[in-house]
Amino acid sequence: SIKTLEEGRTFFSGFAFVINAIRKTPKFVIARVQGKAVGGGVGIASAADYTLAHHSADVKLSELAVGIGPFVVGPAVERKIGTSAFVSLSINATEWQSAGWAKETGLYADVFDTLPELDAAVNKLASKLATSSPAAMLNLKKVFWKGTDDWDTLLIERAEMSGALVLSDFTRNAISKFKAGAR
């Protein structure tokens, strides 16, 4: 439904704002992933400081398959899993990678077989962190995110790239085909 470059930039900037909010908050962000994560969901899982997942939490960056790229989420994904895994996930845009793969590449800190196990792990970690030194965690978070000071600008520039590409005939046709096949 995006009709203008401004609408495209605004839409994709939403992902940039979420990633930057996670990056800048003085507290650790724990992500809990249940079920498949695609595109922006992979970006949020990557931006989180610590991500725990259910075994069903396969991942895919499908953007290239519809004529854009994972430009906005890319810096967070690449930072978390490394360049080689990010390239593989970006280029192989139609295939799901398993939660085990996501753990092996560092996207997930751990993967659990049951939802109660996942919930217990999230709650245990959150409880431990709640009793940790806020100053130490703040400084550690700064260390974790070193080298990302340009992301306020970078991610908006990337949102503009996606916003422009989403208006192309290629992308409009790819999205139409996707919607028709999803019915």
Short mmCIF file of C-alpha atoms in Angstrom, two decimals:
data_model
loop_
_atom_site.label_atom_id
_atom_site.label_comp_id
_atom_site.label_asym_id
_atom_site.label_seq_id
_atom_site.Cartn_x
_atom_site.Cartn_y
_atom_site.Cartn_z
CA SER A 1 0.00 0.00 0.00
CA ILE A 2 3.06 2.28 0.01
CA LYS A 3 2.56 4.87 -2.74
CA THR A 4 5.34 7.46 -2.19
CA LEU A 5 8.99 7.56 -1.27
CA GLU A 6 8.06 9.36 1.97
CA GLU A 7 5.56 6.64 2.91
CA GLY A 8 8.21 4.00 2.20
CA ARG A 9 10.83 5.76 4.29
CA THR A 10 8.35 6.22 7.13
CA PHE A 11 7.30 2.56 7.05
CA PHE A 12 10.84 1.18 7.08
CA SER A 13 11.97 3.79 9.61
CA GLY A 14 9.70 2.06 12.10
CA PHE A 15 12.13 -0.85 12.17
CA ALA A 16 15.03 1.58 12.52
CA PHE A 17 13.38 3.27 15.52
CA VAL A 18 12.80 -0.07 17.28
CA ILE A 19 16.36 -1.26 16.71
CA ASN A 20 17.79 2.06 17.85
CA ALA A 21 15.55 2.07 20.93
CA ILE A 22 16.87 -1.37 21.89
CA ARG A 23 20.43 -0.22 21.22
CA LYS A 24 20.09 2.94 23.32
CA THR A 25 18.09 1.79 26.30
CA PRO A 26 20.28 1.59 29.41
CA LYS A 27 18.79 -1.80 30.34
CA PHE A 28 19.47 -5.16 28.77
CA VAL A 29 16.76 -6.31 26.40
CA ILE A 30 15.87 -10.00 26.53
CA ALA A 31 14.02 -11.36 23.51
CA ARG A 32 11.81 -14.46 23.67
CA VAL A 33 11.16 -15.96 20.23
CA GLN A 34 8.33 -18.44 19.79
CA GLY A 35 7.52 -19.50 16.26
CA LYS A 36 9.10 -18.46 13.00
CA ALA A 37 10.80 -15.06 12.71
CA VAL A 38 11.11 -13.35 9.35
CA GLY A 39 12.57 -9.99 8.26
CA GLY A 40 11.91 -7.42 10.98
CA GLY A 41 11.41 -10.19 13.55
CA VAL A 42 14.93 -11.43 12.86
CA GLY A 43 16.09 -7.82 13.22
CA ILE A 44 14.50 -7.49 16.65
CA ALA A 45 15.89 -10.86 17.77
CA SER A 46 19.30 -9.65 16.58
CA ALA A 47 19.08 -6.26 18.24
CA ALA A 48 18.13 -7.75 21.61
CA ASP A 49 21.03 -8.10 23.98
CA TYR A 50 20.11 -11.69 24.80
CA THR A 51 17.73 -13.87 22.79
CA LEU A 52 16.17 -17.14 23.90
CA ALA A 53 13.99 -19.21 21.58
CA HIS A 54 11.70 -22.17 21.19
CA HIS A 55 12.82 -24.93 18.81
CA SER A 56 10.10 -23.77 16.38
CA ALA A 57 11.78 -20.35 16.01
CA ASP A 58 13.20 -20.82 12.51
CA VAL A 59 14.47 -17.68 10.77
CA LYS A 60 14.42 -16.17 7.29
CA LEU A 61 15.35 -12.84 5.73
CA SER A 62 12.91 -12.88 2.83
CA GLU A 63 13.41 -9.30 1.65
CA LEU A 64 15.49 -10.12 -1.44
CA ALA A 65 12.76 -12.50 -2.63
CA VAL A 66 10.35 -9.55 -2.92
CA GLY A 67 12.80 -7.13 -4.51
CA ILE A 68 14.21 -5.26 -1.53
CA GLY A 69 16.93 -6.22 0.91
CA PRO A 70 17.35 -6.49 4.66
CA PHE A 71 18.87 -3.03 4.70
CA VAL A 72 17.44 -1.71 7.97
CA VAL A 73 17.76 -4.88 10.03
CA GLY A 74 21.03 -5.84 8.34
CA PRO A 75 23.42 -4.02 10.69
CA ALA A 76 21.86 -5.65 13.74
CA VAL A 77 21.78 -9.10 12.14
CA GLU A 78 25.34 -8.86 10.85
CA ARG A 79 26.56 -7.60 14.24
CA LYS A 80 24.94 -10.58 15.97
CA ILE A 81 25.72 -13.49 13.60
CA GLY A 82 28.68 -12.26 11.54
CA THR A 83 29.06 -11.32 7.91
CA SER A 84 29.17 -14.82 6.44
CA ALA A 85 25.96 -16.01 8.12
CA PHE A 86 24.25 -12.69 7.34
CA VAL A 87 25.18 -13.01 3.64
CA SER A 88 23.90 -16.59 3.58
CA LEU A 89 20.61 -15.66 5.26
CA SER A 90 20.14 -12.63 2.97
CA ILE A 91 20.88 -14.38 -0.32
CA ASN A 92 19.01 -17.60 0.51
CA ALA A 93 15.89 -15.50 0.97
CA THR A 94 13.29 -18.19 0.33
CA GLU A 95 14.60 -20.85 2.71
CA TRP A 96 14.01 -21.12 6.45
CA GLN A 97 17.00 -21.73 8.68
CA SER A 98 16.38 -23.77 11.81
CA ALA A 99 16.43 -22.49 15.37
CA GLY A 100 19.49 -24.73 15.79
CA TRP A 101 21.22 -22.84 12.98
CA ALA A 102 20.29 -19.56 14.67
CA LYS A 103 21.83 -20.78 17.91
CA GLU A 104 24.99 -21.99 16.14
CA THR A 105 25.45 -18.59 14.49
CA GLY A 106 24.89 -16.70 17.74
CA LEU A 107 21.47 -15.22 17.03
CA TYR A 108 19.96 -17.25 19.85
CA ALA A 109 21.79 -17.77 23.14
CA ASP A 110 19.78 -20.93 23.74
CA VAL A 111 16.93 -22.94 22.25
CA PHE A 112 14.35 -24.85 24.30
CA ASP A 113 12.16 -27.82 23.44
CA THR A 114 9.11 -26.68 25.38
CA LEU A 115 7.45 -23.35 26.03
CA PRO A 116 7.52 -23.85 29.82
CA GLU A 117 11.30 -24.38 29.62
CA LEU A 118 11.67 -21.24 27.51
CA ASP A 119 9.53 -19.20 29.89
CA ALA A 120 11.43 -20.50 32.92
CA ALA A 121 14.76 -19.54 31.31
CA VAL A 122 13.53 -16.04 30.43
CA ASN A 123 12.19 -15.51 33.96
CA LYS A 124 15.34 -16.88 35.60
CA LEU A 125 17.58 -14.58 33.55
CA ALA A 126 15.35 -11.54 34.14
CA SER A 127 15.35 -12.23 37.89
CA LYS A 128 19.14 -12.49 37.96
CA LEU A 129 19.53 -9.28 35.99
CA ALA A 130 17.07 -7.48 38.27
CA THR A 131 19.52 -7.96 41.14
CA SER A 132 22.62 -7.00 39.14
CA SER A 133 24.32 -3.62 39.32
CA PRO A 134 22.51 -1.11 37.06
CA ALA A 135 25.75 0.83 36.58
CA ALA A 136 27.68 -2.29 35.61
CA MET A 137 24.97 -3.36 33.18
CA LEU A 138 24.84 0.13 31.63
CA ASN A 139 28.59 0.13 31.08
CA LEU A 140 28.53 -3.41 29.74
CA LYS A 141 25.78 -2.45 27.32
CA LYS A 142 27.95 0.43 26.07
CA VAL A 143 30.76 -2.06 25.47
CA PHE A 144 28.41 -4.43 23.63
CA TRP A 145 27.20 -1.67 21.31
CA LYS A 146 30.58 -0.01 20.67
CA GLY A 147 30.89 1.17 17.08
CA THR A 148 27.18 1.71 16.49
CA ASP A 149 26.99 5.44 17.20
CA ASP A 150 26.23 6.14 13.53
CA TRP A 151 23.15 3.90 13.49
CA ASP A 152 20.70 6.79 14.05
CA THR A 153 21.68 8.03 10.61
CA LEU A 154 22.64 4.71 9.01
CA LEU A 155 19.34 2.96 9.66
CA ILE A 156 17.30 5.89 8.34
CA GLU A 157 19.44 5.91 5.18
CA ARG A 158 18.77 2.18 4.89
CA ALA A 159 15.04 2.81 5.39
CA GLU A 160 15.18 5.21 2.44
CA MET A 161 16.80 2.48 0.31
CA SER A 162 14.00 0.05 1.15
CA GLY A 163 11.39 2.79 0.74
CA ALA A 164 12.61 3.48 -2.79
CA LEU A 165 12.87 -0.18 -3.78
CA VAL A 166 9.39 -1.04 -2.53
CA LEU A 167 8.03 1.35 -5.19
CA SER A 168 9.74 -0.48 -8.06
CA ASP A 169 7.75 -2.50 -10.57
CA PHE A 170 9.78 -5.58 -9.65
CA THR A 171 8.86 -5.35 -5.97
CA ARG A 172 5.22 -4.48 -6.62
CA ASN A 173 4.91 -7.54 -8.89
CA ALA A 174 6.74 -9.79 -6.40
CA ILE A 175 4.51 -8.67 -3.52
CA SER A 176 1.39 -9.18 -5.65
CA LYS A 177 2.50 -12.72 -6.51
CA PHE A 178 3.28 -13.39 -2.83
CA LYS A 179 -0.16 -12.13 -1.74
CA ALA A 180 -1.90 -14.18 -4.44
CA GLY A 181 -0.03 -17.32 -3.35
CA ALA A 182 -0.74 -16.72 0.34
CA ARG A 183 -4.51 -16.95 -0.16
#
